[in-house]
Short mmCIF file of N, CA and C in Angstrom, two decimals:
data_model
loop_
_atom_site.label_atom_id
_atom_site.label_comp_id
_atom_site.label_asym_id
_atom_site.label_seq_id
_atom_site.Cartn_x
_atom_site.Cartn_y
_atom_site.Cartn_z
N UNK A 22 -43.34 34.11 84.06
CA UNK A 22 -44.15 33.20 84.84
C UNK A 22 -43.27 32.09 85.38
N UNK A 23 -43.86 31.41 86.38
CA UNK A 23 -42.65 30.43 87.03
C UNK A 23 -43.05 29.24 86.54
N UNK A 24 -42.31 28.29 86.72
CA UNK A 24 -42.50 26.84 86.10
C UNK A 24 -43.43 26.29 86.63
N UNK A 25 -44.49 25.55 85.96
CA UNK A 25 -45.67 24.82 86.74
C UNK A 25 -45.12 23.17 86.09
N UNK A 26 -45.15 22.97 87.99
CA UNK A 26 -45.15 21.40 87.80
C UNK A 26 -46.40 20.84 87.80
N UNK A 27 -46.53 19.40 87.63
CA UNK A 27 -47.52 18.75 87.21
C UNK A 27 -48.93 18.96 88.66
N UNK A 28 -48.28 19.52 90.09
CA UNK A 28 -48.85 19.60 91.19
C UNK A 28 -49.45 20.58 90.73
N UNK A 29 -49.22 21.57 89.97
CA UNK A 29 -49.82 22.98 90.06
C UNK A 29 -51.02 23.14 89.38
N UNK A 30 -51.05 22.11 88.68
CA UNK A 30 -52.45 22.05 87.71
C UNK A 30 -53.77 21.89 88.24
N UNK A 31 -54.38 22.75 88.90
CA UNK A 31 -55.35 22.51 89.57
C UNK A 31 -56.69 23.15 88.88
N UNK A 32 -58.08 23.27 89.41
CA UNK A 32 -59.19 23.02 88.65
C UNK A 32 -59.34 24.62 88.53
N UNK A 33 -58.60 25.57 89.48
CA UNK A 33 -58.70 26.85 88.87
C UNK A 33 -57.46 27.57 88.24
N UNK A 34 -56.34 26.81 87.90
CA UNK A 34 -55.57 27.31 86.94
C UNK A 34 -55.79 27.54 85.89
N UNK A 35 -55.21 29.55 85.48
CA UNK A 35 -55.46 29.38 83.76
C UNK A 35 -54.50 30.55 83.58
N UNK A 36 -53.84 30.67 82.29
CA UNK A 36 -53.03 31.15 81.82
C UNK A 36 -53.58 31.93 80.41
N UNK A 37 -53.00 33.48 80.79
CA UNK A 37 -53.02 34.01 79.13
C UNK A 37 -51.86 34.74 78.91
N UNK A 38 -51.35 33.96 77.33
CA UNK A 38 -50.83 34.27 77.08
C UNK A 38 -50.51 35.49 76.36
N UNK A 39 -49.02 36.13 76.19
CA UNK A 39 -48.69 37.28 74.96
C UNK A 39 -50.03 37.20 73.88
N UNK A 40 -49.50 38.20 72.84
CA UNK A 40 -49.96 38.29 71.84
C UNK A 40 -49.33 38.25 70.16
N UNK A 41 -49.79 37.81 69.11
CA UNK A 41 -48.85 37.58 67.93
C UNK A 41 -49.91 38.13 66.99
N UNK A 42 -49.33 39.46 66.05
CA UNK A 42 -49.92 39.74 64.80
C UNK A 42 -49.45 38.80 63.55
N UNK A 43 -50.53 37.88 62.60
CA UNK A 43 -49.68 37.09 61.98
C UNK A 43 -49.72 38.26 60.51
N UNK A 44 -48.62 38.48 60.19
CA UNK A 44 -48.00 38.84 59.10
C UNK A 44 -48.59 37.76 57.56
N UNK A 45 -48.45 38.81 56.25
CA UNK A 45 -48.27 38.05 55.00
C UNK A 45 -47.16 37.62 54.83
N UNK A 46 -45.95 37.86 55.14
CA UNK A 46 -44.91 36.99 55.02
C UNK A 46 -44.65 35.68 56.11
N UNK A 47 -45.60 35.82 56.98
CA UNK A 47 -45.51 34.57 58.22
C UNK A 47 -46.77 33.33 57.08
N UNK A 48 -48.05 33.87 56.54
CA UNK A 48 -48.41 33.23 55.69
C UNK A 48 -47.36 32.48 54.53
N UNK A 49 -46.88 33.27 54.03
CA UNK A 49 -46.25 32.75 52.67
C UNK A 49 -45.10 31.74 53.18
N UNK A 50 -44.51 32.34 54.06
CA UNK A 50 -43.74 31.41 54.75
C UNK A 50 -43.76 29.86 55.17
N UNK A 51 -44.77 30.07 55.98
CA UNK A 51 -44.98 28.99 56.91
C UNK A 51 -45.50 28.29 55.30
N UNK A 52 -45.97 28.67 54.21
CA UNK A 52 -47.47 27.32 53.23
C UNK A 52 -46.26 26.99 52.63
N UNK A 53 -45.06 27.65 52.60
CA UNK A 53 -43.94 27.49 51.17
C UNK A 53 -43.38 26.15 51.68
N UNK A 54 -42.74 26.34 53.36
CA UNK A 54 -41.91 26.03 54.25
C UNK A 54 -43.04 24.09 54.37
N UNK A 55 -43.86 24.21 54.53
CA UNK A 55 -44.46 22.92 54.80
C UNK A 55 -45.26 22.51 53.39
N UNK A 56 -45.30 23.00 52.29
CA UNK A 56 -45.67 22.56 51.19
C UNK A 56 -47.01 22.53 50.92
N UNK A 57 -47.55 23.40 51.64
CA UNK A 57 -49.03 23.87 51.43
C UNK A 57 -49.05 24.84 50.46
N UNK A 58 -48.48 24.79 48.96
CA UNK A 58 -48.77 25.40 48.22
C UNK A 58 -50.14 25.30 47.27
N UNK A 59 -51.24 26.09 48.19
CA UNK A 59 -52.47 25.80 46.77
C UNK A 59 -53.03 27.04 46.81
N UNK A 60 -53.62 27.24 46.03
CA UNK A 60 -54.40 28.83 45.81
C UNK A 60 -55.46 29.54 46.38
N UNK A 61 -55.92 28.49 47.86
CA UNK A 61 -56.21 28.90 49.26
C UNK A 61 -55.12 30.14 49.75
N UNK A 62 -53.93 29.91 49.73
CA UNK A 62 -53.28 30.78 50.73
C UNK A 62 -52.23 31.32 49.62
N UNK A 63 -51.79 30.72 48.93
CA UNK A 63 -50.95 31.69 47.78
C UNK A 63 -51.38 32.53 46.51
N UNK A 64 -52.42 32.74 46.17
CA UNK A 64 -53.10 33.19 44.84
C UNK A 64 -54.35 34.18 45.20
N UNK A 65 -53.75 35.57 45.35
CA UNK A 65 -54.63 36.69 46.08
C UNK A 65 -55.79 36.68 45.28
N UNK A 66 -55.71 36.97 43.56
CA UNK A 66 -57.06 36.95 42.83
C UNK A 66 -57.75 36.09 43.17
N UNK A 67 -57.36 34.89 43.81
CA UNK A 67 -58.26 33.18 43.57
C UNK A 67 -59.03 33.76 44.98
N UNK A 68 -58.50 33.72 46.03
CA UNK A 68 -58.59 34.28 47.32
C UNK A 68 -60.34 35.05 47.26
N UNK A 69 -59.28 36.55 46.53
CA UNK A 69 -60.22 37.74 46.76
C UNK A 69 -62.22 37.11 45.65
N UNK A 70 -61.76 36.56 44.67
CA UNK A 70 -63.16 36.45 43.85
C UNK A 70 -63.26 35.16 43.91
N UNK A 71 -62.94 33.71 44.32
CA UNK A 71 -63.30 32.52 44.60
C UNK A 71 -63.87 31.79 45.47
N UNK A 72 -63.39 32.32 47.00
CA UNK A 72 -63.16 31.58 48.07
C UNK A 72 -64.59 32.66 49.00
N UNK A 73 -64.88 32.26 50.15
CA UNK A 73 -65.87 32.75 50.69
C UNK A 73 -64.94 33.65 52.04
N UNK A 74 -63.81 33.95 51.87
CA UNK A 74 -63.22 34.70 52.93
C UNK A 74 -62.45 36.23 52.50
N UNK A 75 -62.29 36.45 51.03
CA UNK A 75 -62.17 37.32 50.36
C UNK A 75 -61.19 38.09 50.49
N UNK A 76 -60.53 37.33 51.17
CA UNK A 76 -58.80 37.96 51.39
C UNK A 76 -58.44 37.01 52.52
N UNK A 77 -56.62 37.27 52.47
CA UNK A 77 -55.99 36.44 52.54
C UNK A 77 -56.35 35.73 54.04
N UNK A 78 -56.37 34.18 54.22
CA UNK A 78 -56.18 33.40 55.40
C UNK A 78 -55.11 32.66 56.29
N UNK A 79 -55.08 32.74 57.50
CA UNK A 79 -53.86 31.93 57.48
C UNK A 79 -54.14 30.56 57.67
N UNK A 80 -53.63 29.33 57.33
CA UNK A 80 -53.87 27.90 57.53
C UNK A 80 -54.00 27.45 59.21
N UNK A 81 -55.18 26.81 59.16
CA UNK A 81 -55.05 26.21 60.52
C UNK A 81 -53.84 25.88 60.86
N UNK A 82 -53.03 25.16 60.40
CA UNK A 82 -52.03 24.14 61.03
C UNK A 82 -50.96 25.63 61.01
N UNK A 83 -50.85 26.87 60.71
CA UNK A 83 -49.62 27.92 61.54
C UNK A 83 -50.82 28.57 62.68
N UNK A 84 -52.19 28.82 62.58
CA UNK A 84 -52.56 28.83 63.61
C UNK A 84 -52.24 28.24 64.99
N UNK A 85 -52.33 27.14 64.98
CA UNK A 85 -52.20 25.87 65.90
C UNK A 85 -50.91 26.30 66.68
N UNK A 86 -49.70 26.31 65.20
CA UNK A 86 -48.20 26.86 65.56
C UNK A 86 -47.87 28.03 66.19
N UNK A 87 -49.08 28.99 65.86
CA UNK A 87 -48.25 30.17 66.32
C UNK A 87 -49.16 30.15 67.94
N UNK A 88 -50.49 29.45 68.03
CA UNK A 88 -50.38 29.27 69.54
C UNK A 88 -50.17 28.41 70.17
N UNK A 89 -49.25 27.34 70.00
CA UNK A 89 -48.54 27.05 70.86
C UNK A 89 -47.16 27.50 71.58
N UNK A 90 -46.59 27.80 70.53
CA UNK A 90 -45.28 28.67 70.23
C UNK A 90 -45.92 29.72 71.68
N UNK A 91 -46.71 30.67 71.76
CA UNK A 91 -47.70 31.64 72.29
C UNK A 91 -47.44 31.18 73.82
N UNK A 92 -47.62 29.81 73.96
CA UNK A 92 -48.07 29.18 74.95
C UNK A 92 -46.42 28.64 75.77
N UNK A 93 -45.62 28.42 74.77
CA UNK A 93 -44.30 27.55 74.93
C UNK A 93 -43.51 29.67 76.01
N UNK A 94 -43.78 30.41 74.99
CA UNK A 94 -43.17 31.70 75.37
C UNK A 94 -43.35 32.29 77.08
N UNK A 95 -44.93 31.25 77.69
CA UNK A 95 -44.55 31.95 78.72
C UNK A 95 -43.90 31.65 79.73
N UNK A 96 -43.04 30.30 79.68
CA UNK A 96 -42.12 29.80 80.58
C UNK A 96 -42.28 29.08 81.51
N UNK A 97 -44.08 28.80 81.55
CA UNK A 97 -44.11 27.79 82.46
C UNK A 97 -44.01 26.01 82.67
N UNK A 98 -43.49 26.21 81.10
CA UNK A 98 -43.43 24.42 80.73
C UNK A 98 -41.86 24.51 80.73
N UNK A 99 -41.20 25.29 80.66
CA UNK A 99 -39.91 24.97 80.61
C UNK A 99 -39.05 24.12 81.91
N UNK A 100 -38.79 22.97 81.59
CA UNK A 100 -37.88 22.05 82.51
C UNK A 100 -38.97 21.43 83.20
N UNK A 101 -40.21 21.63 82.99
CA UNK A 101 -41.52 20.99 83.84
C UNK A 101 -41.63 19.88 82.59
N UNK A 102 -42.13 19.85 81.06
CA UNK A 102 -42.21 19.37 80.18
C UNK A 102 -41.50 18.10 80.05
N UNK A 103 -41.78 17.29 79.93
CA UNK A 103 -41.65 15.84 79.22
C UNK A 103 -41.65 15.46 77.95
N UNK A 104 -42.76 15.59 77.44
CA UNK A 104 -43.06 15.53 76.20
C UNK A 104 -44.64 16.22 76.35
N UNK A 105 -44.96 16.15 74.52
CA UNK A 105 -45.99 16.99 74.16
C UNK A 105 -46.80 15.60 73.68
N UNK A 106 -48.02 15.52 74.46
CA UNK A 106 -48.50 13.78 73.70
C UNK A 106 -49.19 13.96 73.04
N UNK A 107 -50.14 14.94 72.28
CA UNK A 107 -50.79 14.83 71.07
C UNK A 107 -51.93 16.42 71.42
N UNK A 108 -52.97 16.45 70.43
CA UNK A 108 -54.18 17.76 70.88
C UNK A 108 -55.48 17.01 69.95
N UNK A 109 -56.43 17.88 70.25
CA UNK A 109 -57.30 17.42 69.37
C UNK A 109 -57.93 19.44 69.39
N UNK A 110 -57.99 19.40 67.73
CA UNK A 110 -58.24 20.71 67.82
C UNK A 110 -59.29 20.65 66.43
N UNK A 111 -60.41 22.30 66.83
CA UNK A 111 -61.34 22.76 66.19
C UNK A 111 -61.56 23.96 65.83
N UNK A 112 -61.35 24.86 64.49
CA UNK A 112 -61.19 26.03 63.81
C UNK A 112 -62.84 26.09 64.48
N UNK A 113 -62.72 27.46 64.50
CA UNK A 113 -64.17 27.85 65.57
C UNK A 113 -64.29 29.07 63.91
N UNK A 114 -62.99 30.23 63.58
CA UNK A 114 -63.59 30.57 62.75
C UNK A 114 -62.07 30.94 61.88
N UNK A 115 -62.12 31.26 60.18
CA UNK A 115 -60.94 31.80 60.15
C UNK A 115 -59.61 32.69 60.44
N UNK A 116 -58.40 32.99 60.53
CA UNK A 116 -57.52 33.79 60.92
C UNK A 116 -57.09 34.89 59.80
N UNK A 117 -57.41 36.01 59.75
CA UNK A 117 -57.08 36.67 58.44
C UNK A 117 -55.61 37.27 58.62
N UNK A 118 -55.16 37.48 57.31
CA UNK A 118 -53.70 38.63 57.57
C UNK A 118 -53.94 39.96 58.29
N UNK A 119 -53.33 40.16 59.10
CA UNK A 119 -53.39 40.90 60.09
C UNK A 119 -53.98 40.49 61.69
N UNK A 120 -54.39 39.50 61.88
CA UNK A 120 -55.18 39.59 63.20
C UNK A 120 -54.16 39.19 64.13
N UNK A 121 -54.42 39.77 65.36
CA UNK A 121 -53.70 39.07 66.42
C UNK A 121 -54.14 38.33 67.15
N UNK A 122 -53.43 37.34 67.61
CA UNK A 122 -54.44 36.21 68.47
C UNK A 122 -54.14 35.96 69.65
N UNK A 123 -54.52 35.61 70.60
CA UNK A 123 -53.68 34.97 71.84
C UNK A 123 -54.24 33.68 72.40
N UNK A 124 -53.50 33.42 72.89
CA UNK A 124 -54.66 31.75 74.22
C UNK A 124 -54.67 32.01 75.50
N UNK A 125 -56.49 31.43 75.65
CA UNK A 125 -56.39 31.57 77.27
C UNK A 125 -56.12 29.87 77.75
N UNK A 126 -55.52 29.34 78.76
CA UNK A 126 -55.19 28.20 78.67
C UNK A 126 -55.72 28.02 80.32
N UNK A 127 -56.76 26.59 80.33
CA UNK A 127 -57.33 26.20 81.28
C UNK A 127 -57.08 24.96 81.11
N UNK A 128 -57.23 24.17 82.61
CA UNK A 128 -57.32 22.38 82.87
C UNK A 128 -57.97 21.98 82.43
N UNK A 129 -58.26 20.96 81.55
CA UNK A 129 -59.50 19.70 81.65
C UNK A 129 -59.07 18.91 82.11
N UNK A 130 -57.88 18.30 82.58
CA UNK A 130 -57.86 17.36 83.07
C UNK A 130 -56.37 16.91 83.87
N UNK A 131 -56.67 16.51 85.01
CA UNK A 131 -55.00 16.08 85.67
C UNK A 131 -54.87 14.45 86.15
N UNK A 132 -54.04 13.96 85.37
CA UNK A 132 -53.98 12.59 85.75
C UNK A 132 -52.79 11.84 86.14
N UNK A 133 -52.43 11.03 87.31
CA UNK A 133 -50.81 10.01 87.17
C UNK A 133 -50.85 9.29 86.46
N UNK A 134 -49.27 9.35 86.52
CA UNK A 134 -49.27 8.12 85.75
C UNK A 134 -48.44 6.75 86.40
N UNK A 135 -48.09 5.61 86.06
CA UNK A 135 -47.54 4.65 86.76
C UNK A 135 -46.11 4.76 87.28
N UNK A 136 -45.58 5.99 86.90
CA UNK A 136 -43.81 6.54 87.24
C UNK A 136 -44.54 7.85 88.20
N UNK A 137 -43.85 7.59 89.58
CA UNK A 137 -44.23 8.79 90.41
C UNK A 137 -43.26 10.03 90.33
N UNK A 138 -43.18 10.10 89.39
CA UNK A 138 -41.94 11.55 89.33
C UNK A 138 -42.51 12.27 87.82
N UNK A 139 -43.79 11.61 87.08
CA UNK A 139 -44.36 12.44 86.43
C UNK A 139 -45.93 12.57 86.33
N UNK A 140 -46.63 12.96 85.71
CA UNK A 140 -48.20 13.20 85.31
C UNK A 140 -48.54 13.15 83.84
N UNK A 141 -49.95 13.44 83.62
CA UNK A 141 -50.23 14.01 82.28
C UNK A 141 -51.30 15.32 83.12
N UNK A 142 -51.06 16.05 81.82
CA UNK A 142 -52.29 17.19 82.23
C UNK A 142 -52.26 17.82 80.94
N UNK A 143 -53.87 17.91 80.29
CA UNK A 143 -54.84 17.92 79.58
C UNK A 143 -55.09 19.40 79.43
N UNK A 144 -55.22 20.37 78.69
CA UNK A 144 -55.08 21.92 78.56
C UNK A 144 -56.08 22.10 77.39
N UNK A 145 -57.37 23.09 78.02
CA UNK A 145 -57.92 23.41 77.18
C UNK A 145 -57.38 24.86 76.47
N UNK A 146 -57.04 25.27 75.61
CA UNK A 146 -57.12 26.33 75.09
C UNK A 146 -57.75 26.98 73.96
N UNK A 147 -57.93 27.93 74.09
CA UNK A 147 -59.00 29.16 73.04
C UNK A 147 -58.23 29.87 73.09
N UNK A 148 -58.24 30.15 71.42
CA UNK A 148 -57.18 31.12 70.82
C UNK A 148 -58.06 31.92 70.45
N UNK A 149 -58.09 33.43 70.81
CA UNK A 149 -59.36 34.43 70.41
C UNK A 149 -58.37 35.27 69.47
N UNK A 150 -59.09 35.94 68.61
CA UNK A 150 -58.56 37.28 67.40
C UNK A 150 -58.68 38.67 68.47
N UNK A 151 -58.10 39.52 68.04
CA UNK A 151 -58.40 40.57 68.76
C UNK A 151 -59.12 40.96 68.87
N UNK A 152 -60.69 40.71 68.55
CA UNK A 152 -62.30 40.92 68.69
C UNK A 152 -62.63 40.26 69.63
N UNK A 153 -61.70 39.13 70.32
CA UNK A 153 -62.27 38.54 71.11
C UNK A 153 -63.16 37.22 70.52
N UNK A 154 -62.75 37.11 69.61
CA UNK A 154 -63.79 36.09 68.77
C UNK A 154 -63.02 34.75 69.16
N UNK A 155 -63.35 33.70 69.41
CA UNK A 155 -62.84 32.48 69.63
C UNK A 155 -62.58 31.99 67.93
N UNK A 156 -61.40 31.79 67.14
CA UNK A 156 -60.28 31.34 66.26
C UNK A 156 -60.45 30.04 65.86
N UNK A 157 -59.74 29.29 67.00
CA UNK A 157 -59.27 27.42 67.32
C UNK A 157 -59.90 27.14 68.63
N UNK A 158 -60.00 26.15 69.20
CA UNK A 158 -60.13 25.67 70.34
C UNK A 158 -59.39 23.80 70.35
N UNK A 159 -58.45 23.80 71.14
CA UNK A 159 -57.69 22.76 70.99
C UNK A 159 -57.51 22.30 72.56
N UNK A 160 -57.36 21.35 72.86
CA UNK A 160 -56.88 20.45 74.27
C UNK A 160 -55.53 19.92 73.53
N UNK A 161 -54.60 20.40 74.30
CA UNK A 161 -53.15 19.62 74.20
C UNK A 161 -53.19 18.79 75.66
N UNK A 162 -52.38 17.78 75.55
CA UNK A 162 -51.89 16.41 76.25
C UNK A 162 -50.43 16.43 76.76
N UNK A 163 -50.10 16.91 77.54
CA UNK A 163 -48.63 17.27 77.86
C UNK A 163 -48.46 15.93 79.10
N UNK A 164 -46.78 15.52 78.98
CA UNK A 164 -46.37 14.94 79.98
C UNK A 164 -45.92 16.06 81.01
N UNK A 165 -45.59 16.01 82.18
CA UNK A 165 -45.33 16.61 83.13
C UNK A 165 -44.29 16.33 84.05
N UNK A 166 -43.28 16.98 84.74
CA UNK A 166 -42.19 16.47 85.99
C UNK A 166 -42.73 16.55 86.88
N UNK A 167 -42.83 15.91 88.13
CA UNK A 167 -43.81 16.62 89.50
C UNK A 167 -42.36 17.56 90.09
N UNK A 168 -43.24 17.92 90.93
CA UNK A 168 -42.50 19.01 91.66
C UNK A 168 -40.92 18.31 92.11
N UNK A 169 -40.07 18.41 92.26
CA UNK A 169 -38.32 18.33 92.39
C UNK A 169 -38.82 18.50 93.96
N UNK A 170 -37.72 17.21 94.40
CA UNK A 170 -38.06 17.41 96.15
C UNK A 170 -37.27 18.82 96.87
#
């Protein structure tokens, strides 16, 4: 995909991205790696007869990671990007071991800012499972370059 500058963000842009199967070792990984060790995501017996999902989940917060990551892969923020200014995001439903997910990524919003050589623009995305089931739903806040004369 080609680089979208901050001009390109318009009210019918939308992007979908690849796809990612998350693995039990991308689980164990990612809870070890950030210190989310509790018996939500590491302790299969606790899992399978405790918890109301009955096998293994992956944590919102590598959700989040693996779609943005999802989102970073298709090349259209590259050298357009500024910075990443924050998201506000909502688990719609859990991610189990095995599912694959992807994002469809739409505008909510395009705004200047007081430096005319950048923007912000506002990205809704829905991360669906391979059922098509809506996952997360998050708005990221990206800075933007405008278009290079």
């Amino acid at each position: 995909m080609a680089i979208q500058w901050w001009e390109d963000y318009d009210a019918d842009w939308m992007l979908k991205t690849g796809r990612r199967t998350v693995t039990e070792f991308d689980i164990l990984s990612f809870v070890t790696l950030v210190g989310m060790n509790e018996a939500l995501f590491m302790d299969a017996e606790y899992i399978a007869n405790d918890t109301p999902f009955g096998r293994r989940i992956a944590p919102g917060a590598l959700v989040f990671s693996y779609a943005e990551g999802l989102v970073i892969q298709t090349g259209h923020l590259h050298t357009a990007a500024i910075a990443f200014l924050g998201a506000e995001m909502k688990m719609q439903a859990p991610v189990y071991l095995g599912d694959t997910i992807d994002v469809t990524v739409t505008v909510a919003e395009r705004r200047e800012t007081s430096k005319p050589d950048r923007g912000v623009v506002t990205t809704r995305n829905l991360v669906r499972n391979q059922s098509g089931q809506a996952v997360l739903e998050y708005q990221a806040t990206r800075m933007l370059r405008r278009r290079p004369d």
